[in-house]
Structures are given as structure tokens and as C-alpha cells.
């Protein structure tokens, strides 16, 4: 975020604030989902590491990555297809005008691509801490910063704000790949990668359905209701609800195990309530 702010001053006077506003929206699904999953799994991973139980650790890491993908990939897709309506609903009033919405939307659009990688990074970093190897992700994080700076320097002039956020996306992607590779070595090459890839493909397909439904619902309601605050709440909210319902049904029909885990958890919580 500091790198984005520093280079943002080279793009324009408005760029750092636009990036900061986009980052605030980006952190909502990140905080709700990936932080929650990583926080819940960390004590379990630590106990398994303490009793030298690599088999169950591999299983928990795989489940954690798939749960994060289940929650963050659709969040990312929703923000990608409805970037401008979301930013307009959250921020556009008072001195925050259409030009401000445009700048923040550019940043948020590219930030959204980073959501799943950021979530995976958070989980994998906790794994290194659980096995008491904190310096490994620290060294990788230093490389992550270098990648961010190099890409940002190369792209901020031709692409402006988008170039800076693409640097962040690239850095998160590299960080996730390096952490996963290093953990595979530590777990003798077995980290349920094939199963995670197969499940993620189903999640991507379901997310594509979410994107289509959400965009159509928003478009119809936006044309009918206009852009008043209440109208925006209705159109964006209905798009999110319709897309979410279609997505939930799709991942259940496609037998995504983590989706059934979440459904059982919700039913248990509702039963207690």
C-alpha cells in the first residue's frame, strides 16, 4: 500500500487517495473471509505441527485454500463486473464526483484480481508460523516488494493507476506461488494441488454464472430505477443477492465439498439461534 501511494503521487494528485479508497473496499471481503479462515485454522495447524502430523496438516491446508477460493473468487468476480456501481454506491456524494468514481473504479477493478491470491498468502504465511519457520515468508515478502516495485515502475507511466495495482496483483501472485512451492517441498511434494485445482475450476465456472446474473439484474434495475441512493442500494443489493444465490446453488450442484461444509455450518448456527 505504501508503494502504491508513493508511485501514485507520480501519476496524479488524486491517485493516492483513489487507491486508498479502492483498497478499503478490497479489504472488506479479504477481512470477512480470508482473515476468518486463516485465524480459525491457525491453532489447529499449530497443534498438528507440535505433534508432527504432516498428513492432517496437508489436508487442513488444502481445505483452507479451497475455502478461501470458494469465498474470494466470487467476491472478486462480483467486484470486477460491477466495479463502478459498487464504488458509486459507497462513495459518490458530496465532493466525491463522477471523476472520483472513475479513478477509484480503475483501482478497484485491478485490486479485485488480487483477492484470492491475497487470501491464499495469508493462510500459507500462517502455516509457516505454525511450523515455526517465520523467516521463510519474511524473505519471500521482501522479494514480493521487489516484484511490486519493478512492475509498478514499468507500468505506471503507460497505464497510470492501473499499472500500480497490476504491480500489486503480480506481487501477490508471485508470493502465493513461491509460498506454495516452498511448502510443497516441506511436505514432500504433496499439498493436494490436483484436488484444489479441480475444485477451483468448478468455483470459476460457478463464478462466471454469478457474473452474468449479477450484471443482468443490476442493468435492468439500474435502467428502471435510476441512480438515487435508494435505487443504487436496491440495484446493487439485488444483483449481489441474485448472483450469490445462483453461485451457491451451482457449487452445491457441482459437489464442491467446501460448499457443503459451509452449508452445514450455517444450518448449525441457525439451529442454535
PDB file of C-alpha atoms in Angstrom:
ATOM      1  CA  UNK A   1       0.000   0.000   0.000  1.00  0.00           C
ATOM      2  CA  UNK A   2       2.915   2.342   0.752  1.00  0.00           C
ATOM      3  CA  UNK A   3       4.459   1.547  -2.646  1.00  0.00           C
ATOM      4  CA  UNK A   4       1.153   2.282  -4.366  1.00  0.00           C
ATOM      5  CA  UNK A   5       0.843   5.601  -2.524  1.00  0.00           C
ATOM      6  CA  UNK A   6       4.412   6.693  -3.314  1.00  0.00           C
ATOM      7  CA  UNK A   7       4.185   5.858  -7.005  1.00  0.00           C
ATOM      8  CA  UNK A   8       0.639   7.200  -7.086  1.00  0.00           C
ATOM      9  CA  UNK A   9       1.989  10.705  -6.480  1.00  0.00           C
ATOM     10  CA  UNK A  10       3.886  10.328  -9.755  1.00  0.00           C
ATOM     11  CA  UNK A  11       0.676   9.502 -11.614  1.00  0.00           C
ATOM     12  CA  UNK A  12      -1.509  12.350 -10.381  1.00  0.00           C
ATOM     13  CA  UNK A  13      -2.510  14.276  -7.281  1.00  0.00           C
ATOM     14  CA  UNK A  14      -5.729  12.256  -6.997  1.00  0.00           C
ATOM     15  CA  UNK A  15      -4.186   8.793  -7.487  1.00  0.00           C
ATOM     16  CA  UNK A  16      -3.053   8.024  -3.890  1.00  0.00           C
ATOM     17  CA  UNK A  17      -6.496   8.828  -2.456  1.00  0.00           C
ATOM     18  CA  UNK A  18      -8.215   6.840  -5.207  1.00  0.00           C
ATOM     19  CA  UNK A  19      -6.017   3.820  -4.474  1.00  0.00           C
ATOM     20  CA  UNK A  20      -6.679   4.147  -0.740  1.00  0.00           C
ATOM     21  CA  UNK A  21     -10.451   4.265  -1.264  1.00  0.00           C
ATOM     22  CA  UNK A  22     -10.334   1.212  -3.542  1.00  0.00           C
ATOM     23  CA  UNK A  23      -8.206  -0.626  -1.005  1.00  0.00           C
ATOM     24  CA  UNK A  24     -10.852  -0.044   1.673  1.00  0.00           C
ATOM     25  CA  UNK A  25     -13.464  -1.854  -0.429  1.00  0.00           C
ATOM     26  CA  UNK A  26     -10.950  -4.564  -1.360  1.00  0.00           C
ATOM     27  CA  UNK A  27     -10.266  -5.252   2.327  1.00  0.00           C
ATOM     28  CA  UNK A  28     -13.942  -5.910   3.142  1.00  0.00           C
ATOM     29  CA  UNK A  29     -14.148  -9.417   1.588  1.00  0.00           C
ATOM     30  CA  UNK A  30     -10.495 -10.009   2.485  1.00  0.00           C
ATOM     31  CA  UNK A  31     -11.216  -9.295   6.144  1.00  0.00           C
ATOM     32  CA  UNK A  32     -14.544 -11.086   6.242  1.00  0.00           C
ATOM     33  CA  UNK A  33     -13.406 -14.307   4.603  1.00  0.00           C
ATOM     34  CA  UNK A  34      -9.663 -14.966   4.308  1.00  0.00           C
ATOM     35  CA  UNK A  35      -8.739 -13.487   7.688  1.00  0.00           C
ATOM     36  CA  UNK A  36     -11.544 -15.510   9.280  1.00  0.00           C
ATOM     37  CA  UNK A  37     -10.474 -18.792   7.648  1.00  0.00           C
ATOM     38  CA  UNK A  38      -6.770 -18.286   8.406  1.00  0.00           C
ATOM     39  CA  UNK A  39      -7.474 -17.260  12.014  1.00  0.00           C
ATOM     40  CA  UNK A  40      -9.711 -20.259  12.680  1.00  0.00           C
ATOM     41  CA  UNK A  41      -7.277 -22.764  11.116  1.00  0.00           C
ATOM     42  CA  UNK A  42      -4.086 -21.390  12.691  1.00  0.00           C
ATOM     43  CA  UNK A  43      -4.495 -23.023  16.155  1.00  0.00           C
ATOM     44  CA  UNK A  44      -5.331 -26.362  14.511  1.00  0.00           C
ATOM     45  CA  UNK A  45      -2.262 -26.139  12.279  1.00  0.00           C
ATOM     46  CA  UNK A  46      -0.092 -25.240  15.264  1.00  0.00           C
ATOM     47  CA  UNK A  47      -1.315 -28.257  17.270  1.00  0.00           C
ATOM     48  CA  UNK A  48      -0.710 -30.578  14.315  1.00  0.00           C
ATOM     49  CA  UNK A  49       2.773 -29.154  13.801  1.00  0.00           C
ATOM     50  CA  UNK A  50       3.578 -29.596  17.504  1.00  0.00           C
ATOM     51  CA  UNK A  51       2.705 -33.298  17.342  1.00  0.00           C
ATOM     52  CA  UNK A  52       4.387 -33.781  13.923  1.00  0.00           C
ATOM     53  CA  UNK A  53       1.248 -34.676  11.979  1.00  0.00           C
ATOM     54  CA  UNK A  54       2.043 -33.738   8.346  1.00  0.00           C
ATOM     55  CA  UNK A  55      -0.777 -35.837   6.865  1.00  0.00           C
ATOM     56  CA  UNK A  56      -3.538 -33.919   8.605  1.00  0.00           C
ATOM     57  CA  UNK A  57      -1.694 -30.630   8.084  1.00  0.00           C
ATOM     58  CA  UNK A  58      -1.730 -31.239   4.332  1.00  0.00           C
ATOM     59  CA  UNK A  59      -5.454 -31.914   4.499  1.00  0.00           C
ATOM     60  CA  UNK A  60      -6.192 -28.771   6.521  1.00  0.00           C
ATOM     61  CA  UNK A  61      -4.039 -26.591   4.228  1.00  0.00           C
ATOM     62  CA  UNK A  62      -5.862 -27.941   1.180  1.00  0.00           C
ATOM     63  CA  UNK A  63      -9.271 -27.385   2.764  1.00  0.00           C
ATOM     64  CA  UNK A  64      -8.265 -23.862   3.805  1.00  0.00           C
ATOM     65  CA  UNK A  65      -7.115 -22.902   0.301  1.00  0.00           C
ATOM     66  CA  UNK A  66     -10.303 -24.256  -1.236  1.00  0.00           C
ATOM     67  CA  UNK A  67     -12.488 -22.481   1.320  1.00  0.00           C
ATOM     68  CA  UNK A  68     -10.718 -19.192   0.585  1.00  0.00           C
ATOM     69  CA  UNK A  69     -11.186 -19.732  -3.160  1.00  0.00           C
ATOM     70  CA  UNK A  70     -14.855 -20.623  -2.571  1.00  0.00           C
ATOM     71  CA  UNK A  71     -15.428 -17.277  -0.848  1.00  0.00           C
ATOM     72  CA  UNK A  72     -12.982 -14.879  -2.513  1.00  0.00           C
ATOM     73  CA  UNK A  73     -13.203 -15.850  -6.187  1.00  0.00           C
ATOM     74  CA  UNK A  74     -16.932 -14.975  -6.395  1.00  0.00           C
ATOM     75  CA  UNK A  75     -16.256 -11.805  -4.384  1.00  0.00           C
ATOM     76  CA  UNK A  76     -13.552 -10.852  -6.877  1.00  0.00           C
ATOM     77  CA  UNK A  77     -15.793 -11.614  -9.867  1.00  0.00           C
ATOM     78  CA  UNK A  78     -18.639  -9.537  -8.422  1.00  0.00           C
ATOM     79  CA  UNK A  79     -16.314  -6.559  -7.921  1.00  0.00           C
ATOM     80  CA  UNK A  80     -14.881  -6.962 -11.429  1.00  0.00           C
ATOM     81  CA  UNK A  81     -18.255  -6.923 -13.215  1.00  0.00           C
ATOM     82  CA  UNK A  82     -19.860  -4.250 -11.011  1.00  0.00           C
ATOM     83  CA  UNK A  83     -16.867  -2.114 -10.088  1.00  0.00           C
ATOM     84  CA  UNK A  84     -18.345   1.259 -10.964  1.00  0.00           C
ATOM     85  CA  UNK A  85     -21.808   0.658  -9.405  1.00  0.00           C
ATOM     86  CA  UNK A  86     -20.176  -0.501  -6.154  1.00  0.00           C
ATOM     87  CA  UNK A  87     -17.840   2.498  -5.960  1.00  0.00           C
ATOM     88  CA  UNK A  88     -20.647   4.894  -6.859  1.00  0.00           C
ATOM     89  CA  UNK A  89     -22.892   3.442  -4.162  1.00  0.00           C
ATOM     90  CA  UNK A  90     -20.220   3.560  -1.451  1.00  0.00           C
ATOM     91  CA  UNK A  91     -18.555   6.898  -2.176  1.00  0.00           C
ATOM     92  CA  UNK A  92     -20.225   9.148  -4.783  1.00  0.00           C
ATOM     93  CA  UNK A  93     -21.801  12.021  -2.879  1.00  0.00           C
ATOM     94  CA  UNK A  94     -20.704  15.488  -1.803  1.00  0.00           C
ATOM     95  CA  UNK A  95     -17.276  16.356  -3.226  1.00  0.00           C
ATOM     96  CA  UNK A  96     -16.805  12.779  -4.452  1.00  0.00           C
ATOM     97  CA  UNK A  97     -17.949  13.173  -8.069  1.00  0.00           C
ATOM     98  CA  UNK A  98     -18.121  11.039 -11.199  1.00  0.00           C
ATOM     99  CA  UNK A  99     -14.430  11.645 -11.944  1.00  0.00           C
ATOM    100  CA  UNK A 100     -13.541  10.369  -8.475  1.00  0.00           C
ATOM    101  CA  UNK A 101     -15.687   7.282  -9.068  1.00  0.00           C
ATOM    102  CA  UNK A 102     -13.869   6.633 -12.332  1.00  0.00           C
ATOM    103  CA  UNK A 103     -10.425   6.755 -10.676  1.00  0.00           C
ATOM    104  CA  UNK A 104     -11.402   4.552  -7.735  1.00  0.00           C
ATOM    105  CA  UNK A 105     -13.123   2.097 -10.079  1.00  0.00           C
ATOM    106  CA  UNK A 106      -9.928   1.639 -12.087  1.00  0.00           C
ATOM    107  CA  UNK A 107      -8.012   0.785  -8.921  1.00  0.00           C
ATOM    108  CA  UNK A 108     -10.724  -1.492  -7.515  1.00  0.00           C
ATOM    109  CA  UNK A 109     -11.120  -3.377 -10.799  1.00  0.00           C
ATOM    110  CA  UNK A 110      -7.478  -4.456 -10.695  1.00  0.00           C
ATOM    111  CA  UNK A 111      -7.395  -4.943  -6.935  1.00  0.00           C
ATOM    112  CA  UNK A 112     -10.201  -7.487  -7.330  1.00  0.00           C
ATOM    113  CA  UNK A 113      -7.922  -9.821  -9.311  1.00  0.00           C
ATOM    114  CA  UNK A 114      -5.626  -9.922  -6.286  1.00  0.00           C
ATOM    115  CA  UNK A 115      -8.300 -11.036  -3.805  1.00  0.00           C
ATOM    116  CA  UNK A 116      -7.840 -14.844  -3.996  1.00  0.00           C
ATOM    117  CA  UNK A 117      -4.038 -14.592  -4.058  1.00  0.00           C
ATOM    118  CA  UNK A 118      -4.052 -12.289  -1.052  1.00  0.00           C
ATOM    119  CA  UNK A 119      -6.230 -14.754   0.845  1.00  0.00           C
ATOM    120  CA  UNK A 120      -4.037 -17.721  -0.049  1.00  0.00           C
ATOM    121  CA  UNK A 121      -0.953 -15.764   1.006  1.00  0.00           C
ATOM    122  CA  UNK A 122      -2.453 -15.050   4.407  1.00  0.00           C
ATOM    123  CA  UNK A 123      -3.239 -18.716   5.002  1.00  0.00           C
ATOM    124  CA  UNK A 124       0.145 -20.016   3.796  1.00  0.00           C
ATOM    125  CA  UNK A 125       2.001 -17.452   5.902  1.00  0.00           C
ATOM    126  CA  UNK A 126       0.151 -18.780   8.961  1.00  0.00           C
ATOM    127  CA  UNK A 127       1.302 -22.292   8.011  1.00  0.00           C
ATOM    128  CA  UNK A 128       4.951 -21.187   8.132  1.00  0.00           C
ATOM    129  CA  UNK A 129       4.346 -19.614  11.526  1.00  0.00           C
ATOM    130  CA  UNK A 130       2.656 -22.811  12.732  1.00  0.00           C
ATOM    131  CA  UNK A 131       5.763 -24.858  11.858  1.00  0.00           C
ATOM    132  CA  UNK A 132       7.989 -22.150  13.377  1.00  0.00           C
ATOM    133  CA  UNK A 133       9.636 -21.052  10.141  1.00  0.00           C
ATOM    134  CA  UNK A 134       8.664 -17.343  10.150  1.00  0.00           C
ATOM    135  CA  UNK A 135      11.751 -16.184   8.260  1.00  0.00           C
ATOM    136  CA  UNK A 136      10.739 -18.069   5.108  1.00  0.00           C
ATOM    137  CA  UNK A 137       7.645 -15.922   4.367  1.00  0.00           C
ATOM    138  CA  UNK A 138       9.575 -12.863   5.550  1.00  0.00           C
ATOM    139  CA  UNK A 139      12.250 -13.423   2.889  1.00  0.00           C
ATOM    140  CA  UNK A 140       9.589 -14.151   0.291  1.00  0.00           C
ATOM    141  CA  UNK A 141       7.765 -10.953   1.290  1.00  0.00           C
ATOM    142  CA  UNK A 142      10.953  -8.984   0.578  1.00  0.00           C
ATOM    143  CA  UNK A 143      11.008 -10.497  -2.911  1.00  0.00           C
ATOM    144  CA  UNK A 144       7.307  -9.662  -3.198  1.00  0.00           C
ATOM    145  CA  UNK A 145       8.115  -5.971  -2.605  1.00  0.00           C
ATOM    146  CA  UNK A 146      10.824  -6.050  -5.276  1.00  0.00           C
ATOM    147  CA  UNK A 147       8.399  -7.551  -7.821  1.00  0.00           C
ATOM    148  CA  UNK A 148       5.826  -4.887  -6.938  1.00  0.00           C
ATOM    149  CA  UNK A 149       8.336  -2.069  -7.411  1.00  0.00           C
ATOM    150  CA  UNK A 150       9.684  -3.408 -10.726  1.00  0.00           C
ATOM    151  CA  UNK A 151       6.216  -3.902 -12.252  1.00  0.00           C
ATOM    152  CA  UNK A 152       4.999  -0.549 -10.917  1.00  0.00           C
ATOM    153  CA  UNK A 153       7.998   1.294 -12.379  1.00  0.00           C
ATOM    154  CA  UNK A 154       7.428  -0.403 -15.718  1.00  0.00           C
ATOM    155  CA  UNK A 155       3.689   0.264 -15.921  1.00  0.00           C
ATOM    156  CA  UNK A 156       2.810   3.456 -14.043  1.00  0.00           C
ATOM    157  CA  UNK A 157       3.641   5.753 -16.958  1.00  0.00           C
ATOM    158  CA  UNK A 158       1.697   3.977 -19.719  1.00  0.00           C
ATOM    159  CA  UNK A 159      -1.178   2.700 -17.545  1.00  0.00           C
ATOM    160  CA  UNK A 160      -1.372   5.136 -14.617  1.00  0.00           C
ATOM    161  CA  UNK A 161      -3.287   3.846 -11.593  1.00  0.00           C
ATOM    162  CA  UNK A 162      -3.961   0.513 -13.313  1.00  0.00           C
ATOM    163  CA  UNK A 163      -0.223  -0.081 -13.710  1.00  0.00           C
ATOM    164  CA  UNK A 164       0.385   0.369  -9.995  1.00  0.00           C
ATOM    165  CA  UNK A 165      -2.340  -2.067  -8.983  1.00  0.00           C
ATOM    166  CA  UNK A 166      -1.198  -4.596 -11.595  1.00  0.00           C
ATOM    167  CA  UNK A 167       2.145  -4.459  -9.759  1.00  0.00           C
ATOM    168  CA  UNK A 168       0.337  -5.434  -6.561  1.00  0.00           C
ATOM    169  CA  UNK A 169      -1.508  -8.254  -8.332  1.00  0.00           C
ATOM    170  CA  UNK A 170       1.736  -9.576  -9.807  1.00  0.00           C
ATOM    171  CA  UNK A 171       3.467  -9.430  -6.430  1.00  0.00           C
ATOM    172  CA  UNK A 172       0.646 -11.305  -4.699  1.00  0.00           C
ATOM    173  CA  UNK A 173       0.600 -13.937  -7.439  1.00  0.00           C
ATOM    174  CA  UNK A 174       4.361 -14.457  -7.173  1.00  0.00           C
ATOM    175  CA  UNK A 175       4.172 -14.587  -3.375  1.00  0.00           C
ATOM    176  CA  UNK A 176       1.403 -17.200  -3.436  1.00  0.00           C
ATOM    177  CA  UNK A 177       3.273 -19.339  -5.969  1.00  0.00           C
ATOM    178  CA  UNK A 178       6.556 -19.179  -4.035  1.00  0.00           C
ATOM    179  CA  UNK A 179       4.956 -19.950  -0.684  1.00  0.00           C
ATOM    180  CA  UNK A 180       3.036 -22.872  -2.168  1.00  0.00           C
ATOM    181  CA  UNK A 181       6.192 -24.190  -3.859  1.00  0.00           C
ATOM    182  CA  UNK A 182       8.213 -23.930  -0.648  1.00  0.00           C
ATOM    183  CA  UNK A 183       5.527 -25.727   1.356  1.00  0.00           C
ATOM    184  CA  UNK A 184       5.285 -28.491  -1.254  1.00  0.00           C
ATOM    185  CA  UNK A 185       8.985 -29.103  -0.752  1.00  0.00           C
ATOM    186  CA  UNK A 186       8.483 -29.203   3.011  1.00  0.00           C
ATOM    187  CA  UNK A 187       5.579 -31.651   2.671  1.00  0.00           C
ATOM    188  CA  UNK A 188       7.400 -33.931   0.199  1.00  0.00           C
ATOM    189  CA  UNK A 189       5.603 -32.667  -2.880  1.00  0.00           C
ATOM    190  CA  UNK A 190       2.067 -33.399  -1.661  1.00  0.00           C
ATOM    191  CA  UNK A 191      -0.228 -30.479  -0.829  1.00  0.00           C
ATOM    192  CA  UNK A 192      -3.485 -31.593  -2.501  1.00  0.00           C
ATOM    193  CA  UNK A 193      -2.705 -29.397  -5.505  1.00  0.00           C
ATOM    194  CA  UNK A 194      -4.591 -31.539  -8.014  1.00  0.00           C
ATOM    195  CA  UNK A 195      -7.761 -31.617  -5.908  1.00  0.00           C
ATOM    196  CA  UNK A 196      -7.555 -27.882  -5.236  1.00  0.00           C
ATOM    197  CA  UNK A 197      -7.141 -27.179  -8.968  1.00  0.00           C
ATOM    198  CA  UNK A 198     -10.152 -29.338  -9.855  1.00  0.00           C
ATOM    199  CA  UNK A 199     -12.383 -27.719  -7.221  1.00  0.00           C
ATOM    200  CA  UNK A 200     -11.180 -24.231  -8.173  1.00  0.00           C
ATOM    201  CA  UNK A 201     -12.181 -24.888 -11.795  1.00  0.00           C
ATOM    202  CA  UNK A 202     -15.733 -25.612 -10.618  1.00  0.00           C
ATOM    203  CA  UNK A 203     -15.685 -22.471  -8.479  1.00  0.00           C
ATOM    204  CA  UNK A 204     -14.605 -20.414 -11.501  1.00  0.00           C
ATOM    205  CA  UNK A 205     -17.466 -21.834 -13.573  1.00  0.00           C
ATOM    206  CA  UNK A 206     -19.980 -21.041 -10.842  1.00  0.00           C
ATOM    207  CA  UNK A 207     -18.484 -17.549 -10.520  1.00  0.00           C
ATOM    208  CA  UNK A 208     -18.999 -16.986 -14.240  1.00  0.00           C
ATOM    209  CA  UNK A 209     -22.700 -17.718 -13.705  1.00  0.00           C
ATOM    210  CA  UNK A 210     -22.701 -15.262 -10.802  1.00  0.00           C
ATOM    211  CA  UNK A 211     -21.144 -12.600 -13.031  1.00  0.00           C
ATOM    212  CA  UNK A 212     -23.766 -12.975 -15.747  1.00  0.00           C
ATOM    213  CA  UNK A 213     -26.741 -12.999 -13.393  1.00  0.00           C
ATOM    214  CA  UNK A 214     -25.463 -10.131 -11.240  1.00  0.00           C
ATOM    215  CA  UNK A 215     -24.744  -7.900 -14.236  1.00  0.00           C
ATOM    216  CA  UNK A 216     -28.134  -8.548 -15.885  1.00  0.00           C
ATOM    217  CA  UNK A 217     -30.068  -7.912 -12.649  1.00  0.00           C
ATOM    218  CA  UNK A 218     -28.126  -4.717 -11.961  1.00  0.00           C
ATOM    219  CA  UNK A 219     -28.517  -3.474 -15.541  1.00  0.00           C
ATOM    220  CA  UNK A 220     -32.286  -3.995 -15.591  1.00  0.00           C
ATOM    221  CA  UNK A 221     -32.869  -2.397 -12.190  1.00  0.00           C
ATOM    222  CA  UNK A 222     -30.468   0.472 -12.843  1.00  0.00           C
ATOM    223  CA  UNK A 223     -32.315   1.323 -16.061  1.00  0.00           C
ATOM    224  CA  UNK A 224     -35.681   1.114 -14.302  1.00  0.00           C
ATOM    225  CA  UNK A 225     -34.892   2.852 -11.015  1.00  0.00           C
ATOM    226  CA  UNK A 226     -32.193   5.384 -11.857  1.00  0.00           C
ATOM    227  CA  UNK A 227     -29.227   6.381  -9.696  1.00  0.00           C
ATOM    228  CA  UNK A 228     -30.690   7.761  -6.484  1.00  0.00           C
ATOM    229  CA  UNK A 229     -29.125   6.351  -3.328  1.00  0.00           C
ATOM    230  CA  UNK A 230     -32.112   4.107  -2.597  1.00  0.00           C
ATOM    231  CA  UNK A 231     -32.187   2.948  -6.219  1.00  0.00           C
ATOM    232  CA  UNK A 232     -28.483   2.083  -6.106  1.00  0.00           C
ATOM    233  CA  UNK A 233     -28.912   0.143  -2.865  1.00  0.00           C
ATOM    234  CA  UNK A 234     -31.734  -1.844  -4.459  1.00  0.00           C
ATOM    235  CA  UNK A 235     -29.988  -2.495  -7.800  1.00  0.00           C
ATOM    236  CA  UNK A 236     -26.556  -3.412  -6.407  1.00  0.00           C
ATOM    237  CA  UNK A 237     -28.054  -5.319  -3.476  1.00  0.00           C
ATOM    238  CA  UNK A 238     -30.409  -7.305  -5.698  1.00  0.00           C
ATOM    239  CA  UNK A 239     -27.566  -8.064  -8.098  1.00  0.00           C
ATOM    240  CA  UNK A 240     -25.451  -9.368  -5.239  1.00  0.00           C
ATOM    241  CA  UNK A 241     -28.282 -11.422  -3.798  1.00  0.00           C
ATOM    242  CA  UNK A 242     -29.314 -12.950  -7.145  1.00  0.00           C
ATOM    243  CA  UNK A 243     -25.722 -13.674  -8.134  1.00  0.00           C
ATOM    244  CA  UNK A 244     -24.963 -15.133  -4.716  1.00  0.00           C
ATOM    245  CA  UNK A 245     -27.976 -17.459  -4.800  1.00  0.00           C
ATOM    246  CA  UNK A 246     -27.078 -18.722  -8.272  1.00  0.00           C
ATOM    247  CA  UNK A 247     -23.461 -19.210  -7.208  1.00  0.00           C
ATOM    248  CA  UNK A 248     -24.424 -21.083  -4.026  1.00  0.00           C
ATOM    249  CA  UNK A 249     -26.737 -23.378  -5.953  1.00  0.00           C
ATOM    250  CA  UNK A 250     -24.101 -24.002  -8.639  1.00  0.00           C
ATOM    251  CA  UNK A 251     -21.294 -25.001  -6.257  1.00  0.00           C
ATOM    252  CA  UNK A 252     -23.665 -27.319  -4.377  1.00  0.00           C
ATOM    253  CA  UNK A 253     -24.859 -28.959  -7.606  1.00  0.00           C
ATOM    254  CA  UNK A 254     -21.245 -29.360  -8.771  1.00  0.00           C
ATOM    255  CA  UNK A 255     -20.451 -31.123  -5.480  1.00  0.00           C
ATOM    256  CA  UNK A 256     -17.848 -28.718  -4.170  1.00  0.00           C
ATOM    257  CA  UNK A 257     -17.116 -30.267  -0.739  1.00  0.00           C
ATOM    258  CA  UNK A 258     -16.261 -26.958   0.904  1.00  0.00           C
ATOM    259  CA  UNK A 259     -19.644 -25.543  -0.147  1.00  0.00           C
ATOM    260  CA  UNK A 260     -21.397 -28.357   1.690  1.00  0.00           C
ATOM    261  CA  UNK A 261     -19.172 -27.686   4.723  1.00  0.00           C
ATOM    262  CA  UNK A 262     -20.265 -24.039   4.735  1.00  0.00           C
ATOM    263  CA  UNK A 263     -23.934 -25.051   4.354  1.00  0.00           C
ATOM    264  CA  UNK A 264     -23.692 -27.422   7.317  1.00  0.00           C
ATOM    265  CA  UNK A 265     -22.027 -24.705   9.388  1.00  0.00           C
ATOM    266  CA  UNK A 266     -24.783 -22.185   8.540  1.00  0.00           C
ATOM    267  CA  UNK A 267     -27.505 -24.709   9.377  1.00  0.00           C
ATOM    268  CA  UNK A 268     -25.821 -25.483  12.697  1.00  0.00           C
ATOM    269  CA  UNK A 269     -25.618 -21.792  13.579  1.00  0.00           C
ATOM    270  CA  UNK A 270     -29.249 -21.219  12.621  1.00  0.00           C
ATOM    271  CA  UNK A 271     -30.234 -24.242  14.695  1.00  0.00           C
ATOM    272  CA  UNK A 272     -28.526 -22.758  17.755  1.00  0.00           C
ATOM    273  CA  UNK A 273     -30.209 -19.411  17.127  1.00  0.00           C
TER     274      UNK A 273
END
